[in-house]
Structures are given as C-alpha cells and as structure tokens.
PDB file of C-alpha atoms and ligand atoms in Angstrom:
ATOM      1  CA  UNK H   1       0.000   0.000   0.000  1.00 64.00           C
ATOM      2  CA  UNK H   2       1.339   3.645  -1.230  1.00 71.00           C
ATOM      3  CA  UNK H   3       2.234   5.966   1.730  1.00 77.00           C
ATOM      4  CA  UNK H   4       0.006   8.828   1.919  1.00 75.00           C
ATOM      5  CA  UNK H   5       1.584  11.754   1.710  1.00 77.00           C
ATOM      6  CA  UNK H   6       2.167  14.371   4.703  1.00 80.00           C
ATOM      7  CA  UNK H   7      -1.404  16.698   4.574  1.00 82.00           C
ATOM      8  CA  UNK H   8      -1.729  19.723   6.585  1.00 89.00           C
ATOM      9  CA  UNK H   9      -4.541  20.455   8.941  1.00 92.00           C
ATOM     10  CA  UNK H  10      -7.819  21.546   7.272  1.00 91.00           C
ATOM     11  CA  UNK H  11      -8.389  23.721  10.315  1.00 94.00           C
ATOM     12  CA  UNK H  12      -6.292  26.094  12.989  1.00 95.00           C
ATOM     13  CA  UNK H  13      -8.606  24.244  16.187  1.00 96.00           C
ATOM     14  CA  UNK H  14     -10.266  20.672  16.867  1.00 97.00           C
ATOM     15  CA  UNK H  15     -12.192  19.613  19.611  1.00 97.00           C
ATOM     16  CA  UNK H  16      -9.843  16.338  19.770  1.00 97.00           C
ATOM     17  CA  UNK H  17      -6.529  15.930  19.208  1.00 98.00           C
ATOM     18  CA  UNK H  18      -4.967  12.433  19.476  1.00 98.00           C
ATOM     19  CA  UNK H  19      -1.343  12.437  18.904  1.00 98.00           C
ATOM     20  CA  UNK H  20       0.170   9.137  17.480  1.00 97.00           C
ATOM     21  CA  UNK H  21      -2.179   7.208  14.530  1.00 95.00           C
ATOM     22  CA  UNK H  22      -0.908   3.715  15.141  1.00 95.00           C
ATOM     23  CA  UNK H  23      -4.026   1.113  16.160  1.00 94.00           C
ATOM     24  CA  UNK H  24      -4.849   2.522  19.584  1.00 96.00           C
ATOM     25  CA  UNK H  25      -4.706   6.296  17.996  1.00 98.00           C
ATOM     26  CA  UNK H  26      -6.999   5.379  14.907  1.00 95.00           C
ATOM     27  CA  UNK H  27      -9.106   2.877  16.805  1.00 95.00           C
ATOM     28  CA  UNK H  28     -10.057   5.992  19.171  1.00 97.00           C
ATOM     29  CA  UNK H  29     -10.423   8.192  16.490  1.00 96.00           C
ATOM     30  CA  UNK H  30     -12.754   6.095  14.682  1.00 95.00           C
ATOM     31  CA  UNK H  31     -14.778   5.239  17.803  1.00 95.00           C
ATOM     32  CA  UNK H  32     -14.802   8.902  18.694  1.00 96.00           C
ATOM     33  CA  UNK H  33     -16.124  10.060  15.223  1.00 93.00           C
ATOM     34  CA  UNK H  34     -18.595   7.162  15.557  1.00 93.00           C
ATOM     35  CA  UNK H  35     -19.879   8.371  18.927  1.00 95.00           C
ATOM     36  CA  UNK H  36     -19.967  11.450  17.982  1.00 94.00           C
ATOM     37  CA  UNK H  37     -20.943  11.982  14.366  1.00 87.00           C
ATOM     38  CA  UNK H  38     -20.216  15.103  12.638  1.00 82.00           C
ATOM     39  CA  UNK H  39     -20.492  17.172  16.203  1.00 86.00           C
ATOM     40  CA  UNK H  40     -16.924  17.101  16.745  1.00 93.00           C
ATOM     41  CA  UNK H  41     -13.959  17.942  15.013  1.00 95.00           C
ATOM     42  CA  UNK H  42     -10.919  15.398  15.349  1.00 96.00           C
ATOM     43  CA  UNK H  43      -7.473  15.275  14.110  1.00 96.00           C
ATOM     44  CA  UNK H  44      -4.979  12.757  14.452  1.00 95.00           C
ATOM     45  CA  UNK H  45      -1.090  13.369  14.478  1.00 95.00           C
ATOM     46  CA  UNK H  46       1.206  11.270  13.187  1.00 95.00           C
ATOM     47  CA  UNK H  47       5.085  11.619  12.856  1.00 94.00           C
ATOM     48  CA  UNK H  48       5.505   8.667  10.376  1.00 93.00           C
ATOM     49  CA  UNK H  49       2.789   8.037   8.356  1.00 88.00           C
ATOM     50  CA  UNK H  50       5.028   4.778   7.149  1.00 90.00           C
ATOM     51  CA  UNK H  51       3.906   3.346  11.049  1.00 91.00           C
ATOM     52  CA  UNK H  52       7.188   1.305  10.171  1.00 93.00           C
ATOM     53  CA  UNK H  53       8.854   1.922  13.969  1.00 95.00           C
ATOM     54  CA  UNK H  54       5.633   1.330  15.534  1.00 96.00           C
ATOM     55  CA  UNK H  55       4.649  -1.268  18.109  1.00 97.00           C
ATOM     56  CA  UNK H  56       1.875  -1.843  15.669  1.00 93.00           C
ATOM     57  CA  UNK H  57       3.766  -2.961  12.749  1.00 91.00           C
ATOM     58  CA  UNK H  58       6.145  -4.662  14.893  1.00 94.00           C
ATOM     59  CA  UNK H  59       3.823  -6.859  16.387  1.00 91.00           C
ATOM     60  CA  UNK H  60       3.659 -10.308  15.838  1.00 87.00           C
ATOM     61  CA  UNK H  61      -0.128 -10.182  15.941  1.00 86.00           C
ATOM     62  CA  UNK H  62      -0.967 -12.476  18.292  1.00 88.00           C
ATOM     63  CA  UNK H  63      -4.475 -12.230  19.721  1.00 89.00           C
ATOM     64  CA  UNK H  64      -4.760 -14.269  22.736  1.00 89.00           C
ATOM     65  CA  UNK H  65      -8.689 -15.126  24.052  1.00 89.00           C
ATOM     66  CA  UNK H  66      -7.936 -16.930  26.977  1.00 89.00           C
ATOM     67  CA  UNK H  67      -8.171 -15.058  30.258  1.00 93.00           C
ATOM     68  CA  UNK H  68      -9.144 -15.649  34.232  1.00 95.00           C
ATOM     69  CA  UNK H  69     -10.743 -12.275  34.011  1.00 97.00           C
ATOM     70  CA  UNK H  70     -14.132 -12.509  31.506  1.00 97.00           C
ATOM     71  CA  UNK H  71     -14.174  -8.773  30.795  1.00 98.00           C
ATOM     72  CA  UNK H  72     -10.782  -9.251  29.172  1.00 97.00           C
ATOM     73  CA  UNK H  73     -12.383 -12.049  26.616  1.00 97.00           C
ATOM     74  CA  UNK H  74     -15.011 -10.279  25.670  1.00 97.00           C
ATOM     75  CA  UNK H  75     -12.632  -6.971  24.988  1.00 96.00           C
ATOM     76  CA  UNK H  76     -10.278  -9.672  23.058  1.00 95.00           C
ATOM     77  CA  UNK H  77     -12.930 -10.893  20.729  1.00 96.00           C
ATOM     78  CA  UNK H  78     -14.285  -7.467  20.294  1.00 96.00           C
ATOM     79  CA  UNK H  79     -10.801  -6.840  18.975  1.00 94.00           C
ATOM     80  CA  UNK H  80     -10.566  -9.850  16.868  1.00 94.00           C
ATOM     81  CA  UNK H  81     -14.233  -9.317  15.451  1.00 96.00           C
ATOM     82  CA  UNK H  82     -12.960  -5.819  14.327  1.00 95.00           C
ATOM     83  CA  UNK H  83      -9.501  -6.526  12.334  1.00 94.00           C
ATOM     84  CA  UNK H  84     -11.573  -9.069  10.973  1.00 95.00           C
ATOM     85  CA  UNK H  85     -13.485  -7.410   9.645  1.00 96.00           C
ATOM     86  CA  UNK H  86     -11.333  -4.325   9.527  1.00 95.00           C
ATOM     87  CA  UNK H  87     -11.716  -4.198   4.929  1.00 95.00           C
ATOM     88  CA  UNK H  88     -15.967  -4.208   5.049  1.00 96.00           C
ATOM     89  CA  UNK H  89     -15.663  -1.535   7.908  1.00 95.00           C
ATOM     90  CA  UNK H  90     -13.957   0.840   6.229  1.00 94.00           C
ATOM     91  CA  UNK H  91     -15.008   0.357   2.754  1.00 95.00           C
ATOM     92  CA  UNK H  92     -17.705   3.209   2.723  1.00 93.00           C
ATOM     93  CA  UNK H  93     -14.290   5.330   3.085  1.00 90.00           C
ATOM     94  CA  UNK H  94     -12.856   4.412   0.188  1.00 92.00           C
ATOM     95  CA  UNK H  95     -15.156   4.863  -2.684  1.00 90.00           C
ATOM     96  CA  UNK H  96     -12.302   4.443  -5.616  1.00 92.00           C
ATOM     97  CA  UNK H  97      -9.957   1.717  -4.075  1.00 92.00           C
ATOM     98  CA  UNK H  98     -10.109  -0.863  -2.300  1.00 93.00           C
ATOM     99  CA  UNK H  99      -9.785  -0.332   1.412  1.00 94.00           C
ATOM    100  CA  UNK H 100      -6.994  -1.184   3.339  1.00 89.00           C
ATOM    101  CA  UNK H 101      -5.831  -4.843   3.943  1.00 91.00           C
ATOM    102  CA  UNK H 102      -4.186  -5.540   6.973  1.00 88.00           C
ATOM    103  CA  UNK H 103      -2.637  -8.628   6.298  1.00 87.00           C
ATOM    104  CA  UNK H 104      -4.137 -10.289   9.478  1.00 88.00           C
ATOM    105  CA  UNK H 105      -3.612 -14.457   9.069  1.00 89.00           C
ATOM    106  CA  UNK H 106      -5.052 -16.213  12.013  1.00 89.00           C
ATOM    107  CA  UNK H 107      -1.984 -19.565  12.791  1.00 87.00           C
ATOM    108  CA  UNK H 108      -3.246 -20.085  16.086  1.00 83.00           C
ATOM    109  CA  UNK H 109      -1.584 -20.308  19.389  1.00 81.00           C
ATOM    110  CA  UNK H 110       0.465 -22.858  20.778  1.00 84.00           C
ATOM    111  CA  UNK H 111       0.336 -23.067  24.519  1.00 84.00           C
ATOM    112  CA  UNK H 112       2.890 -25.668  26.373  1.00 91.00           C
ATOM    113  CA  UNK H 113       2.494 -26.824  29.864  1.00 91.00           C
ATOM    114  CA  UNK H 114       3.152 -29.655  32.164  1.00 93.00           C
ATOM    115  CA  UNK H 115       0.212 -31.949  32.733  1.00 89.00           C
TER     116      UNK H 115
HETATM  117  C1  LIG F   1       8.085  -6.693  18.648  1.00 77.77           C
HETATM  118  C2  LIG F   1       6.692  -6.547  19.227  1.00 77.77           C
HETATM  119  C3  LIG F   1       5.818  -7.631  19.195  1.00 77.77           C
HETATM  120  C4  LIG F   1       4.529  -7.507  19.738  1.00 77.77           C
HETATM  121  N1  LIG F   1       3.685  -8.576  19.649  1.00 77.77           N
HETATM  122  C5  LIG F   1       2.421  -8.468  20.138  1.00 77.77           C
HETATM  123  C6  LIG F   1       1.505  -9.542  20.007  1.00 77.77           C
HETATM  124  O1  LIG F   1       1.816 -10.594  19.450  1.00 77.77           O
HETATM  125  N2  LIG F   1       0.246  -9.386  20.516  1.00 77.77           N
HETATM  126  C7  LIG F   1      -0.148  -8.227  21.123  1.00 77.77           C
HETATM  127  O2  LIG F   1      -1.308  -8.138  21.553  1.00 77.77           O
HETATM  128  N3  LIG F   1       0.704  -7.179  21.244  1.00 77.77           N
HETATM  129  C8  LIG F   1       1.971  -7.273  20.768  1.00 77.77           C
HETATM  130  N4  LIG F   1       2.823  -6.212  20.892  1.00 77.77           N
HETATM  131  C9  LIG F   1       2.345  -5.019  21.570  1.00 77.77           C
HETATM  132  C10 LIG F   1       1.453  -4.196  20.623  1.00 77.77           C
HETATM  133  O3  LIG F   1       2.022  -4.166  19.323  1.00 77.77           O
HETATM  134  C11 LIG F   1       1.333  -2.783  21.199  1.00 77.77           C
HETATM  135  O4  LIG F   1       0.799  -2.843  22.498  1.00 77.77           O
HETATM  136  C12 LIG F   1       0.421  -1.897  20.354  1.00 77.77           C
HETATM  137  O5  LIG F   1       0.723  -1.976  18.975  1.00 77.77           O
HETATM  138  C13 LIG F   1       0.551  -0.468  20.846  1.00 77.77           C
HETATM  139  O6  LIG F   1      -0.182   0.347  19.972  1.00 77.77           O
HETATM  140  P1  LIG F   1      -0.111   1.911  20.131  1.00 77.77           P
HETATM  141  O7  LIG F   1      -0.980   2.485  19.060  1.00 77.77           O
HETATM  142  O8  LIG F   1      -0.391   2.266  21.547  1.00 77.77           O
HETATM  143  O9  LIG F   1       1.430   2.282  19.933  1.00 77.77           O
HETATM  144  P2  LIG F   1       2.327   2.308  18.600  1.00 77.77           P
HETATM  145  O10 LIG F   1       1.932   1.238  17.628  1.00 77.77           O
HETATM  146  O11 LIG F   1       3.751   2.353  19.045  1.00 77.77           O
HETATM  147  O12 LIG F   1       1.947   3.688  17.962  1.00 77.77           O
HETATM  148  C14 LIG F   1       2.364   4.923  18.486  1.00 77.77           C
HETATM  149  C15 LIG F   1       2.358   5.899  17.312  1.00 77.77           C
HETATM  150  O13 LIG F   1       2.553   7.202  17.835  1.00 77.77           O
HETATM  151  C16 LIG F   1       3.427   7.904  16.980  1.00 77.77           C
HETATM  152  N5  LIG F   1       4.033   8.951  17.808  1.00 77.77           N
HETATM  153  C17 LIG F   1       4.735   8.802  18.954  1.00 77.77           C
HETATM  154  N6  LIG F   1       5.116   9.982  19.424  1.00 77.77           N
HETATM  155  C18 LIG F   1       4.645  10.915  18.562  1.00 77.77           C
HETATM  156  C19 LIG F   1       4.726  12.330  18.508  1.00 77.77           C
HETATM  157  N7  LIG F   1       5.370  13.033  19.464  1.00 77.77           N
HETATM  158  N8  LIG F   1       4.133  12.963  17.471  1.00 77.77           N
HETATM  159  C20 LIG F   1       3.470  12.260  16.511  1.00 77.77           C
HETATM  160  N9  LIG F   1       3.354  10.921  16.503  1.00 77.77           N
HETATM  161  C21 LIG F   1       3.956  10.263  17.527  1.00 77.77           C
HETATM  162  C22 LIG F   1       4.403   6.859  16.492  1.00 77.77           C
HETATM  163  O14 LIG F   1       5.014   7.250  15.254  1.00 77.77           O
HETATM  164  C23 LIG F   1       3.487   5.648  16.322  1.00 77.77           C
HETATM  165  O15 LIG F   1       2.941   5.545  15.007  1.00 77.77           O
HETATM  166  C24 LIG F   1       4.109  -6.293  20.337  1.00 77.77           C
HETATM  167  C25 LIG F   1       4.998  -5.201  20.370  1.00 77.77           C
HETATM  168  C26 LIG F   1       6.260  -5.314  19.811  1.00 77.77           C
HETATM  169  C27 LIG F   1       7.183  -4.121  19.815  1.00 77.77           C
END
C-alpha cells in the first residue's frame, strides 16, 4: 500500500486531538467520530505516516482469548471481530480503491504446559 503523503490540517482548532495514529490512535479516532458523528472535530497526528517503527507494525499479531478475568475475553474478541473485519468496515471510506488490507492471518496459538 502507497504511503500517503504528509497533509496539513484543514483547520487552525479541533475539539480532539490524538497524537500518534498507530491502532490505539486510529481505533479511538474512529470510535470517537462514531460516537460522535459530525459534532466534533478530530485530528490525528502522526510523525511517520510509514507506522514502520511502531509497536503496531512490529507486532507479531498475536491475539490471545484466553483469560481468568471474563471482561478481558469479551474486549479480546471485540478486537478480533474488528480486524476481521477491519476491509468491510472501512469500505464506505474508500469509494475508488479498495480499502486497506491488513494482512491479518489467524496460525493459532500454541500453549505448552506440564500436565
Ligand atoms: C516486537 C513486538 C511484538 C509484539 N507482539 C504483540 C503480540 O503478538 N500481541 C499483542 O497483543 N501485542 C503485541 N505487541 C504489543 C502491541 O504491538 C502494542 O501494544 C500496540 O501496537 C501499541 O499500539 P499503540 O498504538 O499504543 O502504539 P504504537 O503502535 O507504538 O503507535 C504509536 C504511534 O505514535 C506515533 N508517535 C509517537 N510519538 C509521537 C509524537 N510526538 N508525534 C506524533 N506521533 C507520535 C508513532 O510514530 C506511532 O505511530 C508487540 C509489540 C512489539 C514491539
């Protein structure tokens, strides 16, 4: 996928700024502008629009489900659900392209223990 290129703030003020556009950056952005429709104005600020240093990119994407605590499975597979289904979500934002693949591939995980 092409880079986009650096583009300067529409506006001088927005209600939210969120500095850093890596998952947890974008995922708040997008849940912001969900929550809050057209009311409020956010921008998001992003040093390297590559993402190539981030923890993001770096990860090796695993997406564990198993937890003592059930709050923490359900916000897992809330997670999972989304980057799942990450290319239908944002499709109504890009009308002339495809949108964005992450190149998610579920392999499992491998847990070892003693019996
Ligand atoms: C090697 C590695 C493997 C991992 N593996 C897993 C895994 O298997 N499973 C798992 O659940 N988690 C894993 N993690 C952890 C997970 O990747 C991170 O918790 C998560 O990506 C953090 O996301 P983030 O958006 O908070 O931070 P980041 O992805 O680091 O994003 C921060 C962003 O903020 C930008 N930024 C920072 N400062 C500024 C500034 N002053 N101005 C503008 N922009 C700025 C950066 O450029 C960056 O894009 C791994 C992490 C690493 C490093």
């Amino acid at each position: 996928m092409a880079i986009p290129p650096y583009k300067a703030p529409s506006r001088t003020a927005y209600d939210i700024v969120i500095v850093g556009g890596a998952v947890i950056g974008s995922s708040t952005a997008y849940w912001l502008t969900q929550a809050l429709g057209n009311g409020a104005s956010i921008l998001v600020v992003e040093r390297d629009s590559s993402y190539e240093f981030s923890s993001t990119a770096l990860s090796t994407s695993a997406i564990r489900q198993q937890y003592s605590n059930p709050i923490n499975v359900k916000i897992s597979q809330f997670g999972i659900e989304i980057i799942r289904g990450f290319q239908e979500r944002m499709a109504p934002f890009y009308k002339d392209e495809p949108a964005p693949d992450l190149g998610f591939r579920e392999h499992g995980y491998l847990y070892c223990c003693s019996p």
